[in-house]
Each structure stands twice: as C-alpha cells, then as structure tokens.
Coordinates of C-alpha atoms and ligand atoms in Angstrom, one line a residue:
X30 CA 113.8 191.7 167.1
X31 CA 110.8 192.4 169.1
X32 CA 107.9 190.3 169.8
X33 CA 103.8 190.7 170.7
X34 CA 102.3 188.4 173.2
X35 CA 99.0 187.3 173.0
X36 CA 96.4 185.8 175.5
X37 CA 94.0 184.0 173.3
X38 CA 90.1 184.0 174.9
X39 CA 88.9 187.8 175.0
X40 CA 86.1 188.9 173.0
X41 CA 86.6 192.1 171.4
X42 CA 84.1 194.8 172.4
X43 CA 84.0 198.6 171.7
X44 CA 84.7 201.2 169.7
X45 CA 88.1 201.7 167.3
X46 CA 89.0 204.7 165.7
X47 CA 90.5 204.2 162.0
X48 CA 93.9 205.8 160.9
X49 CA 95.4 207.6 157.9
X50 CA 96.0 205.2 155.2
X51 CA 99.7 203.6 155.3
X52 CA 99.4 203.2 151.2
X53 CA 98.3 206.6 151.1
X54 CA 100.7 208.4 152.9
X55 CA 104.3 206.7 151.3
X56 CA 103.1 208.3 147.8
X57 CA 101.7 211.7 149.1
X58 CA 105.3 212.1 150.4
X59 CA 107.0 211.4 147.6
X60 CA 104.7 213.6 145.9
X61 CA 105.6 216.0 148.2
X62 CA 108.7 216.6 146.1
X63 CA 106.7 218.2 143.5
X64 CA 105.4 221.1 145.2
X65 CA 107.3 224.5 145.0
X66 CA 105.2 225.7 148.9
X67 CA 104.3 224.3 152.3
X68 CA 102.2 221.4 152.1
X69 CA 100.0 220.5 155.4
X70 CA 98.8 216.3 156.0
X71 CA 96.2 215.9 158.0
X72 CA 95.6 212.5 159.5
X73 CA 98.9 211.1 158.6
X74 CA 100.3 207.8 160.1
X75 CA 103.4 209.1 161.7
X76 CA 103.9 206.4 163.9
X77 CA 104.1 203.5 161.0
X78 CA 108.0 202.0 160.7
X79 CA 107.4 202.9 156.5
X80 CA 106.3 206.5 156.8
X81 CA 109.0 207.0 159.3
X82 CA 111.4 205.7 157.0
X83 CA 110.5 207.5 154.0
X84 CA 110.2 211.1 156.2
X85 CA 114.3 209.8 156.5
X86 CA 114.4 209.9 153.0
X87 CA 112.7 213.6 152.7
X88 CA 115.5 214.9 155.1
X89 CA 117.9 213.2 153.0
X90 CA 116.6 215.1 150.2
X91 CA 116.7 218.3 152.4
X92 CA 113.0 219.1 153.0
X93 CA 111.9 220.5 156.3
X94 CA 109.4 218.5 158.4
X95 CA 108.0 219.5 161.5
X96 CA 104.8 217.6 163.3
X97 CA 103.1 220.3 165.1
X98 CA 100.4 217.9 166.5
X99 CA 99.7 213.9 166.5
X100 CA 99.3 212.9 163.0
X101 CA 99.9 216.5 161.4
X102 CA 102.8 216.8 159.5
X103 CA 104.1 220.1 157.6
X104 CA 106.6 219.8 154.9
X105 CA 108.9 222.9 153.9
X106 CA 110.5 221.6 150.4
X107 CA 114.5 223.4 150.5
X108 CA 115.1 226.0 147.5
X109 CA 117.3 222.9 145.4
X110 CA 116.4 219.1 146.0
X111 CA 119.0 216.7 146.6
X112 CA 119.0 214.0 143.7
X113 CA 120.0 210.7 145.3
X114 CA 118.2 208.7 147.3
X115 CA 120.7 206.8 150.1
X116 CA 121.1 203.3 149.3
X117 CA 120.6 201.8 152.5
X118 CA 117.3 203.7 153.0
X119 CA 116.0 202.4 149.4
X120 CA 116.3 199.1 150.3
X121 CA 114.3 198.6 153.2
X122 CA 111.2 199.9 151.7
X123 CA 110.0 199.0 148.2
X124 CA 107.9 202.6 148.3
X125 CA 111.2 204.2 148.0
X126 CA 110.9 203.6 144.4
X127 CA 107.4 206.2 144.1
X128 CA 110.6 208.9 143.9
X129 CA 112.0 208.2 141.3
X130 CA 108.7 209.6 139.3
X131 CA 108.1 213.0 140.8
X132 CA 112.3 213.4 140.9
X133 CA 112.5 212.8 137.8
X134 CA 110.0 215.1 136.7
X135 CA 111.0 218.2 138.8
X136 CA 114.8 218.3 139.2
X137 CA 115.4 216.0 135.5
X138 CA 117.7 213.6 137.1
X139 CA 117.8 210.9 139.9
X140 CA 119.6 207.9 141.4
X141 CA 117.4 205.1 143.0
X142 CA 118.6 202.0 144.2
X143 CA 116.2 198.3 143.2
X144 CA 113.9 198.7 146.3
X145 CA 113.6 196.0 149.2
X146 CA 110.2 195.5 151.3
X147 CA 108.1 192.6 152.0
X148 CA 108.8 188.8 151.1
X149 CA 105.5 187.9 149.0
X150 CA 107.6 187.2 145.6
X151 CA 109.7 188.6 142.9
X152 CA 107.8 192.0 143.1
X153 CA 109.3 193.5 139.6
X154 CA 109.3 196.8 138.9
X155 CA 109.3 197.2 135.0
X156 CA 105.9 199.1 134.8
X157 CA 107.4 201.7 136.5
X158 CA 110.3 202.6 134.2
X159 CA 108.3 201.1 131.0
X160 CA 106.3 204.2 131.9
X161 CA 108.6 206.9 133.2
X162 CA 110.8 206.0 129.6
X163 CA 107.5 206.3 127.6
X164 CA 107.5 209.9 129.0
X165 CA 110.6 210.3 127.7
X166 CA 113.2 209.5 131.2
X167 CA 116.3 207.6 130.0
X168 CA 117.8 204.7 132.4
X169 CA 121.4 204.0 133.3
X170 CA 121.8 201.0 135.6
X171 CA 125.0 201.5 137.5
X172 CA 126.5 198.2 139.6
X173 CA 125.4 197.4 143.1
X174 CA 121.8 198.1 141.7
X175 CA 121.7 201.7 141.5
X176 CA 119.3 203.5 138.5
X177 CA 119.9 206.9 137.2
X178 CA 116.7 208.1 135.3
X179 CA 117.3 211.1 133.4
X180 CA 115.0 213.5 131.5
X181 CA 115.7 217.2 130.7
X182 CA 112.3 217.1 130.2
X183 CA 108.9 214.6 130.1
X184 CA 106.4 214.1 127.2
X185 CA 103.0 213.3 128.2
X186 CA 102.1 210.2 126.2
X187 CA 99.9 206.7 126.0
X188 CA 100.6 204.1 128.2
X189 CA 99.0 201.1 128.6
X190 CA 99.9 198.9 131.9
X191 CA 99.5 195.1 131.2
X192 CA 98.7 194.9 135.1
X193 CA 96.9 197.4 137.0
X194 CA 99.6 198.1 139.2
X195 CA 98.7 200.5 142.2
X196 CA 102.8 201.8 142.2
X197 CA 103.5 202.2 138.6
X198 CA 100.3 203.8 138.7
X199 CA 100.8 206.0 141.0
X200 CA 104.6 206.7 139.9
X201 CA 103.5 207.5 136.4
X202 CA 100.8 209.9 137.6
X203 CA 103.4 211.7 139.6
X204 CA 105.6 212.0 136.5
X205 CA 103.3 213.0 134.3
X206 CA 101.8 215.9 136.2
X207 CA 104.8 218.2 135.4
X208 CA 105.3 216.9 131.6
X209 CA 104.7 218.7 128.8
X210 CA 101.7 217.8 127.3
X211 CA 98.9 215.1 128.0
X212 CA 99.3 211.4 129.8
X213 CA 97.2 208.9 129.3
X214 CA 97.1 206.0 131.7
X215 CA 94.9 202.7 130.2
X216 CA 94.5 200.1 132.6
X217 CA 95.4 201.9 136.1
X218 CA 94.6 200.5 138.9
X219 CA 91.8 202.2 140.9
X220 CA 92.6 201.6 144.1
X221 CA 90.8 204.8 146.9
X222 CA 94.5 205.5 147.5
X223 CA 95.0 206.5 143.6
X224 CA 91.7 208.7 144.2
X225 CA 93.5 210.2 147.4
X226 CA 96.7 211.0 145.6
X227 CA 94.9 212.4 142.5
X228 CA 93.5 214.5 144.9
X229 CA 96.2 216.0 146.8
X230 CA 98.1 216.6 143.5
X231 CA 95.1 218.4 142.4
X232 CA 94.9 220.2 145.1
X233 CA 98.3 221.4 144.5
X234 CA 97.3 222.9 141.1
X235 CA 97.8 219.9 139.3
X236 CA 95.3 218.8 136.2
X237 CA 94.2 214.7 137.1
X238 CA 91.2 213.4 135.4
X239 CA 89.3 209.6 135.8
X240 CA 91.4 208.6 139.0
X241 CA 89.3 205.6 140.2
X242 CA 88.8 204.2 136.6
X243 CA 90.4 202.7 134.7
X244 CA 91.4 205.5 132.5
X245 CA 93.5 208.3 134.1
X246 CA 94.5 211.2 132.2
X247 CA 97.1 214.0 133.1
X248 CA 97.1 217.5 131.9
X249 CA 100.8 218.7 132.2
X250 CA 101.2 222.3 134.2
X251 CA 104.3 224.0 134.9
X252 CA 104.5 224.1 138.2
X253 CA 103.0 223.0 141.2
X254 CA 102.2 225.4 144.3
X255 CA 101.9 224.3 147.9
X256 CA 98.9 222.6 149.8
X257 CA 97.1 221.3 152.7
X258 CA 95.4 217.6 152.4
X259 CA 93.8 215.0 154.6
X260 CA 95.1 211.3 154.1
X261 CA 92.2 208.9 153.5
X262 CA 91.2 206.1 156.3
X263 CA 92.9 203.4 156.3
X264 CA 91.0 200.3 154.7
X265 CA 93.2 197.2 155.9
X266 CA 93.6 198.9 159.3
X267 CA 89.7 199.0 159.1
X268 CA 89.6 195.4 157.7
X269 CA 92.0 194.1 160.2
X270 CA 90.2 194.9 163.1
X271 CA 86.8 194.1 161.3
X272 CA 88.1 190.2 160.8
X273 CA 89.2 191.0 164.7
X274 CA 86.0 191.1 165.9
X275 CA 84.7 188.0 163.6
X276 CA 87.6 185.9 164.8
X277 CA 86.6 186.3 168.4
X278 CA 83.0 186.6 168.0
X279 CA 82.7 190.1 169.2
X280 CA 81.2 193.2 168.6
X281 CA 83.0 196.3 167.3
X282 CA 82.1 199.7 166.2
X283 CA 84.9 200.6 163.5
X284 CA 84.9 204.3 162.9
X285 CA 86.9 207.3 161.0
X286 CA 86.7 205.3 157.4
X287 CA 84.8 204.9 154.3
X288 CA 82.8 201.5 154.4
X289 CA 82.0 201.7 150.3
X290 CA 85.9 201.2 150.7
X291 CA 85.7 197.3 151.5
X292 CA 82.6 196.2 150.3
X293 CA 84.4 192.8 149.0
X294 CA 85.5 191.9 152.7
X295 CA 81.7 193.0 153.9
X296 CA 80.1 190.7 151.1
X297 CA 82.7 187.6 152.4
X298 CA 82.0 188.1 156.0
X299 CA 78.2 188.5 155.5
X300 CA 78.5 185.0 153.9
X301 CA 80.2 183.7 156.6
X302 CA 77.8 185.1 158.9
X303 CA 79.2 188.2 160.4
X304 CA 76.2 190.6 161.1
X305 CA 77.1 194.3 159.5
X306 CA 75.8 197.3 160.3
X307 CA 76.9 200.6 158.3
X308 CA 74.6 202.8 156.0
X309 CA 76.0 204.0 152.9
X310 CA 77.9 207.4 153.1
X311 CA 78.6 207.2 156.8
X312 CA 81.7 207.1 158.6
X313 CA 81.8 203.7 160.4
X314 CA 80.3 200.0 160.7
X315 CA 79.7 197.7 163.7
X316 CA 80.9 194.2 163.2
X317 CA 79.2 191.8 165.2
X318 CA 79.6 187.8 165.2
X319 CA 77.8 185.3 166.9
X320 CA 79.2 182.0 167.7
X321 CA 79.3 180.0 164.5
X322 CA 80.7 181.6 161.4
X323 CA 80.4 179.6 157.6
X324 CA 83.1 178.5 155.4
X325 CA 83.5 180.7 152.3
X326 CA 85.4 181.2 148.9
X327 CA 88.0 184.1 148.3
X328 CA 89.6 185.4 145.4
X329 CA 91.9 188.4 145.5
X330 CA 92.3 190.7 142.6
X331 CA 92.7 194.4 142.4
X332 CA 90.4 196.9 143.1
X333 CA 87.0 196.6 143.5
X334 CA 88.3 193.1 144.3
X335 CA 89.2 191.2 147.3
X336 CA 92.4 193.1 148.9
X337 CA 95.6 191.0 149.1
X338 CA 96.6 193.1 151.8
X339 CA 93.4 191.3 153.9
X340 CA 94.2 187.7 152.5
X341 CA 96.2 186.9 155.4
X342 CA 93.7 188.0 157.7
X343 CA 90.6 186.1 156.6
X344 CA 93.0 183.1 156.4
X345 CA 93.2 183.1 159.9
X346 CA 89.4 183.5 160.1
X347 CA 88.2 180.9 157.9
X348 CA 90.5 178.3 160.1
X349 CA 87.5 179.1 162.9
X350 CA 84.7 178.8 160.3
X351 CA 82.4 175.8 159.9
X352 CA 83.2 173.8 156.9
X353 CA 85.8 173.9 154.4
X354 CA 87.3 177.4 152.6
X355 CA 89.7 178.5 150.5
X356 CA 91.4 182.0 149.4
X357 CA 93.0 181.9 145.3
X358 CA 96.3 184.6 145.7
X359 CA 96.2 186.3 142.4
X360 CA 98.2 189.4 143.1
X361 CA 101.3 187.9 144.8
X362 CA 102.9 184.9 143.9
X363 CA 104.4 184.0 146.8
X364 CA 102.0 185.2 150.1
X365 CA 100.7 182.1 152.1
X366 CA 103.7 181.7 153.8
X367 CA 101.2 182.6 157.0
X368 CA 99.2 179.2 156.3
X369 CA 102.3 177.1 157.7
X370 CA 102.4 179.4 160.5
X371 CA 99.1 179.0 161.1
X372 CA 99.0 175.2 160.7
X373 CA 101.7 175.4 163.9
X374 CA 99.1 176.6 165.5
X375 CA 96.8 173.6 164.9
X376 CA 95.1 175.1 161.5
X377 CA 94.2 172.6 158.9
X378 CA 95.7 174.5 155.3
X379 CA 96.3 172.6 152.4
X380 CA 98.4 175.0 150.1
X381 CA 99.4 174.5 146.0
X382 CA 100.5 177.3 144.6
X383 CA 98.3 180.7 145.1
X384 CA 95.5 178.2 146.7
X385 CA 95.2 177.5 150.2
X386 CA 91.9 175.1 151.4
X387 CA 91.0 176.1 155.0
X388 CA 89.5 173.2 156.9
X389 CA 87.3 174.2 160.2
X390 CA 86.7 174.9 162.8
X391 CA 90.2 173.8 164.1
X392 CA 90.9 175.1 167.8
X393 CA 93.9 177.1 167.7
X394 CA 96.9 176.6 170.2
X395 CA 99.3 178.5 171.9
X396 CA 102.6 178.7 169.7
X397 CA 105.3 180.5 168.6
X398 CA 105.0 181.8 165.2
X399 CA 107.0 184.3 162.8
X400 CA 105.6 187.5 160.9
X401 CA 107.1 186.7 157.5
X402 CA 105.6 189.7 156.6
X403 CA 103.5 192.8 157.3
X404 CA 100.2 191.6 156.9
X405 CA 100.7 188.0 157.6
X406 CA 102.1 189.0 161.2
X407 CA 98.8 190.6 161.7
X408 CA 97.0 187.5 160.5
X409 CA 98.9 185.7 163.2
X410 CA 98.0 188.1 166.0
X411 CA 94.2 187.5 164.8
X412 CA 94.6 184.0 165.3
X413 CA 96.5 184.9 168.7
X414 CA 93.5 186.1 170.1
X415 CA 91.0 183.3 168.6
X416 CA 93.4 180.7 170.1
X417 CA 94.0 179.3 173.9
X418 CA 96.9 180.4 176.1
X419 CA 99.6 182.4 174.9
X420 CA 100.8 183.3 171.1
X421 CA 104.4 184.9 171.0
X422 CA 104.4 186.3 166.9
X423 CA 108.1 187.0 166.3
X424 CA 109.1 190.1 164.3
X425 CA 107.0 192.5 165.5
X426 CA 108.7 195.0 163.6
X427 CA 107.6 194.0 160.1
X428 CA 104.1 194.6 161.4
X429 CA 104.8 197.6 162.7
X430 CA 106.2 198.6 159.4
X431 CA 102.2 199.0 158.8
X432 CA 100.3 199.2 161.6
X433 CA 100.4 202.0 164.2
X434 CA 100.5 201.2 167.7
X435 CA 98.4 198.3 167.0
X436 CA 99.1 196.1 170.8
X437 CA 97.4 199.0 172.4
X438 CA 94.5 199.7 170.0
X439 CA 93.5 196.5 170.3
X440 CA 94.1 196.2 174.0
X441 CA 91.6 198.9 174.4
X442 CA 88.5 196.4 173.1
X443 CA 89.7 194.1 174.9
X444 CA 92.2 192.1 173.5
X445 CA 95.5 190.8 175.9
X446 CA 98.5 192.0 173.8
X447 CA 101.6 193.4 174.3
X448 CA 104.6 194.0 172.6
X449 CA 107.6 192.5 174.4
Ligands
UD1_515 C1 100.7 198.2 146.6 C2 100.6 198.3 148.1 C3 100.6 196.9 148.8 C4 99.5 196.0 148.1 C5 99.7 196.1 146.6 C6 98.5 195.4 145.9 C7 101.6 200.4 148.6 C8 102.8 201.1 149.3 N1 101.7 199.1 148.7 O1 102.0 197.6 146.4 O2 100.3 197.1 150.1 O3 99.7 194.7 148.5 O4 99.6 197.5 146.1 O5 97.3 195.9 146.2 O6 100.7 201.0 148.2 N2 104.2 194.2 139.3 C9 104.9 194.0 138.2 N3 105.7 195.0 137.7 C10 105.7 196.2 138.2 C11 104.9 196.5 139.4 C12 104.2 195.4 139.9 O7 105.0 192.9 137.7 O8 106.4 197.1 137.7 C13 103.4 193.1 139.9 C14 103.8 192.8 141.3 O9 104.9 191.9 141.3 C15 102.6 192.2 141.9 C16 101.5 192.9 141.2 O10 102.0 193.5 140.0 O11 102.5 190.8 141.5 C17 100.8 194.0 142.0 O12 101.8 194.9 142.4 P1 101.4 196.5 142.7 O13 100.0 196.7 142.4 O14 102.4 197.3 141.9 O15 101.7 196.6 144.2 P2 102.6 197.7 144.9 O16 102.3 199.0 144.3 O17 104.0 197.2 145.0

C-alpha cells in the first residue's frame, strides 16, 4: 500500500488543466462492446487505476486497444466477443457491472460476477437487472456470486426507476439501444455523464432521445457502426481542486471543463465566501478565497443536486470555515467515514447517521490518516494541505482509483505532495 505526503501551509496558485471524466469513461468502454468498427476516445483518463482495470476487462473480452498518444485511446472490437467477464477483475470495480447491459444486448448471453468498489454502503444493484429483465434478459445466479443474463433477444419497453440511479441508467440505455423496439426510461438520472454517453452511442448510429431529463427514450437499431468521441471534463476533478484552492485560501484558474456542470458547489462556496469568476459558456473559472470563509448547509442529492462524489471534499472545507456547518448524505448510506479521519486531525464533526455538523475554524494537525475510499482520500489530502506539518493519507491507491496523477498536478500550484 502506497501513501501521499503532505506539507500543510502552501497556498495554491496557478492554473490547472481538467481531465476526461473518470464516470464517463468506465461506461463509454463498456459501450464500446456495442460497436461493430473502430471507435476513437479523445480525452480519456488513461492513467486512472478504474479505467485501467476495465481496458483489462476489454482484452479479456478480446478487443484491440492501442493508445497512440496521451489520453487517446483506439479500440478495435475482435470478429466474436468473449462472454465472461473474469471474476477477479469484477470484483474490484463496481463499473464492471455497466457490461452486463451492452453484452447482453449484442452477443445474447453473459456471465458477471456481484461487483466490488468503494466502501460507502450496501450499494445494491437491483435496478440494473429489474431493467435488463423488463427488456426481456433472464437471470441465473450461479454460486460464488456469478449472474448469467440471457436474452436471444431484448424488447424495448417502460421502465420506471424508483431511484434515479446514474448506473442502472446508464446500463439500461446501453441495453436498450440494440432492442427491438422502443425504451422508455422514467425517472433516469441526468447526470452530464448520461448526456456524454447518450452522445457517443449516438454517434455510433444509435437513436437516444431526452438524456439530461428525466425521461430518456431509446429507439432500437440493428446495429451499431464505429466512432470517434471526446470524453467530457471531469466535474469532481474540477470540484476537487476548486475546494483546493478555498481550503488554502488561494487562487486558481481551473480550466478544460464545463462550469454550468457544478453550479451547486459554485452556489455553496459563494456562500461561504469563495470569490468565482467564470462566464457562462466558457471553458474555465478562477477560484479565489480570501482569508475567512462562512459556515454553510449541504445537501447531496442527484443531479442538478449537490454531488456526493464532492461531499467529502467540502467536509474538509467547512472544518476551516467560521461558524458551524453541516452536509445531510442522501445518496450513500454509509460515506462519512472521512469525518473521524478528519477529527484525528483536530476537526470538530459530530456525525448521526447521513448528518455530519462541522464546527470551525479548527486548526488542522499533522496526522496519519486512511483513504477509506476514493473521494474521502482526496478530502483528506485537502485538509493535508490546510493543516500544519506533515499529513501521511494511507491508501493512496484507492484515490488513484479516480484521480490521475493527482501529487503532481497539484504540486504544480503549489501544493508539497508526493506520493511515497
Ligand atoms: C455513480 C458514480 C459514483 C457516484 C454515484 C452517485 C460511476 C462509475 N460512479 O455510481 O461516482 O458516487 O453515481 O452520483 O459513474 N442503488 C440501488 N440499486 C441499484 C443501483 C443503485 O439501490 O440497482 C442505490 C445505491 O445503493 C446508492 C444510490 O442508488 O445508494 C445511487 O447509486 P447510483 O446512482 O447507481 O451510483 P453508481 O452508478 O453506482
């Protein structure tokens, strides 16, 4: 297990350059599957621990990959796909499961194992097979927790989700391009990296209607050709290093994203204070925070909503704001693990439930804290940098799992960590 070391104290200054979305990437590659040509991704996260793992699984499956530049990726599909997906690859990444959909729906058949991932609660996956059976895919479960889902062939059909779930959205869509007939998705989640998908698939000849609503609605086609497609910016990459700035009072230009993408973190650190500067259709904002930020409310829920994904992040920030805070967790059941961490560090958190209450400013101290998971390990090198001496965050791997290269990128406005 790696670490990252970090020497609290540096403002951030400077300009960073935003990535291809991690949450887009995992499903264009599983959609992938789907085309019959060469598809081209532009702007594609090759250096995040997920994406790498799920390129394993398109080997597996016998496609062709070859990255003929930094963050280009071309995929060659093979003339028959390979129908199971290795176990022990499935179970380190929950995004494994966005397969099963678009298998499903070009080869008829395919073997996924209950997926792993990160530890922020019981994570269930019955809207995804509630809505690959409505199209008409049977499931087998087989011991060890392998699925077979089976279809000689999908029916396009209504299907209501009871949560607006960005996978089984995005799982159903890629079923349902290739079914006979039309899909209709009620309550989908709306998430930019639905939009993106929708996008690339239609790109690919595919017939996608309302992603970004609430109401997406697939026309079936029989096949789909090949394609070239450029991932969409990264938005918690973007937020990240936005609170970044905030949390050590600094002043960074964030560029290479869509700003209408995180209005609800703009409106949240506006009331705390955080001066923003972006106009609306442009590429980039400048985050700039003087020395005293305000206590503020936060309430995540899905999109348009405050991003769970960011939670941990503003955590660590309201622990430096004046006053007291508190974050409601309404996606995740279990994801303030990062508030004991955080209180090892000298942070004041009262926690009940999804509710954490953020008192502040608290001066932060050098520690050693653990990345329970992906975005929480972030939140902890955030508070590395707002606190005195030295932070060690152990597991640097699980934020590496969705941040590329992050020790460096950071280093470069300023910031003193390393991994080690
Ligand atoms: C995606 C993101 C993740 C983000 C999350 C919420 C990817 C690869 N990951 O995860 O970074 O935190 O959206 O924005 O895009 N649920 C069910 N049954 C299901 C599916 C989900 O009950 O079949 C529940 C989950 O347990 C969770 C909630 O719905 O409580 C949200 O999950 P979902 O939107 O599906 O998140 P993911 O697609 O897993």
């Amino acid at each position: 297990m790696g670490d990252f070391v970090v020497e609290g104290g540096q403002r951030l200054t400077g300009t960073f350059a935003v990535n291809g979305a991690k949450n887009a990437a995992l499903p264009l590659l599983a959609a992938a599957t789907l085309a019959d040509g060469p598809v081209v991704v532009h702007n594609i996260p090759l250096g995040i621990r997920d994406v790498q793992l799920m390129l394993q699984i398109l080997r597996t499956l016998g496609m062709r990959l070859h990255s003929p530049a930094p963050h280009v990726l071309e995929i060659q599909p093979p003339t028959r796909l390979e129908t199971t997906i290795p176990e022990a690859l499935m179970r380190q990444m929950r995004a494994s499961l966005f397969l099963a959909g678009p298998l499903v729906a070009r080869t008829g058949r395919v073997t996924v194992s209950r997926p792993g991932g990160c530890d922020i609660g019981v994570r269930p996956i019955d809207l995804h097979l509630k809505g690959l059976k409505a199209l008409g895919a049977e499931l087998e479960d087989l011991p060890g927790g392998r699925l077979v889902v089976s279809a000689p062939r999908l029916v396009g059909r209504k299907i209501y989700l009871d949560f607006p779930s960005v996978g089984a959205t995005e799982n159903i869509m890629m079923a349902a391009v290739l079914a006979d007939g039309e899909t209709v998705i009620d309550n989908a989640a709306r998430e930019p990296e639905i939009v993106d998908l929708a996008q690339f698939l239609t790109g690919l000849g595919a017939r996608i209607y309302g992603a970004g609503t609430d109401t997406i609605r697939i026309v079936g086609v029989r096949r789909l050709s090949g394609g070239e497609h450029t991932i969409v910016p990264d938005r918690i990459e973007a937020g990240t290093v936005a609170i970044a700035a905030a949390i050590t009072h600094g002043d960074v230009e964030i560029t290479d994203m869509v700003p209408e993408h995180l209005v609800p973190l703009w409106r949240k650190l506006e009331e705390m204070g955080v001066e923003l500067i972006w106009q609306p259709g442009g590429d980039r904002v400048r985050v700039r925070a003087g020395p005293r930020l305000r206590a503020t409310t936060a309430r995540t829920g899905p999109h348009p909503g405050f991003p769970t994904d960011l939670q941990p992040q503003m955590v660590a920030l309201m622990t430096q704001a004046y006053g007291v805070s508190t974050m409601v967790e309404t996606i995740f059941e279990n994801r303030l693990k990062h508030a004991g961490e955080l209180g090892r560090m000298g942070a004041r958190i009262l926690t009940d439930g999804r509710m954490a209450v953020i008192y502040g400013p608290t001066p932060l101290e050098s520690a050693t804290v653990e990345a329970t998971d992906l975005r929480a390990g972030a939140a902890l090198i955030l508070a590395g940098l707002a606190a005195t001496g030295t932070t060690r965050v152990v597991g640097a791997e699980q934020v590496e799992r969705g941040y590329e290269d992050l020790p460096r990128r950071l280093a470069a406005l300023g910031a003193l960590v390393r991994a080690a």
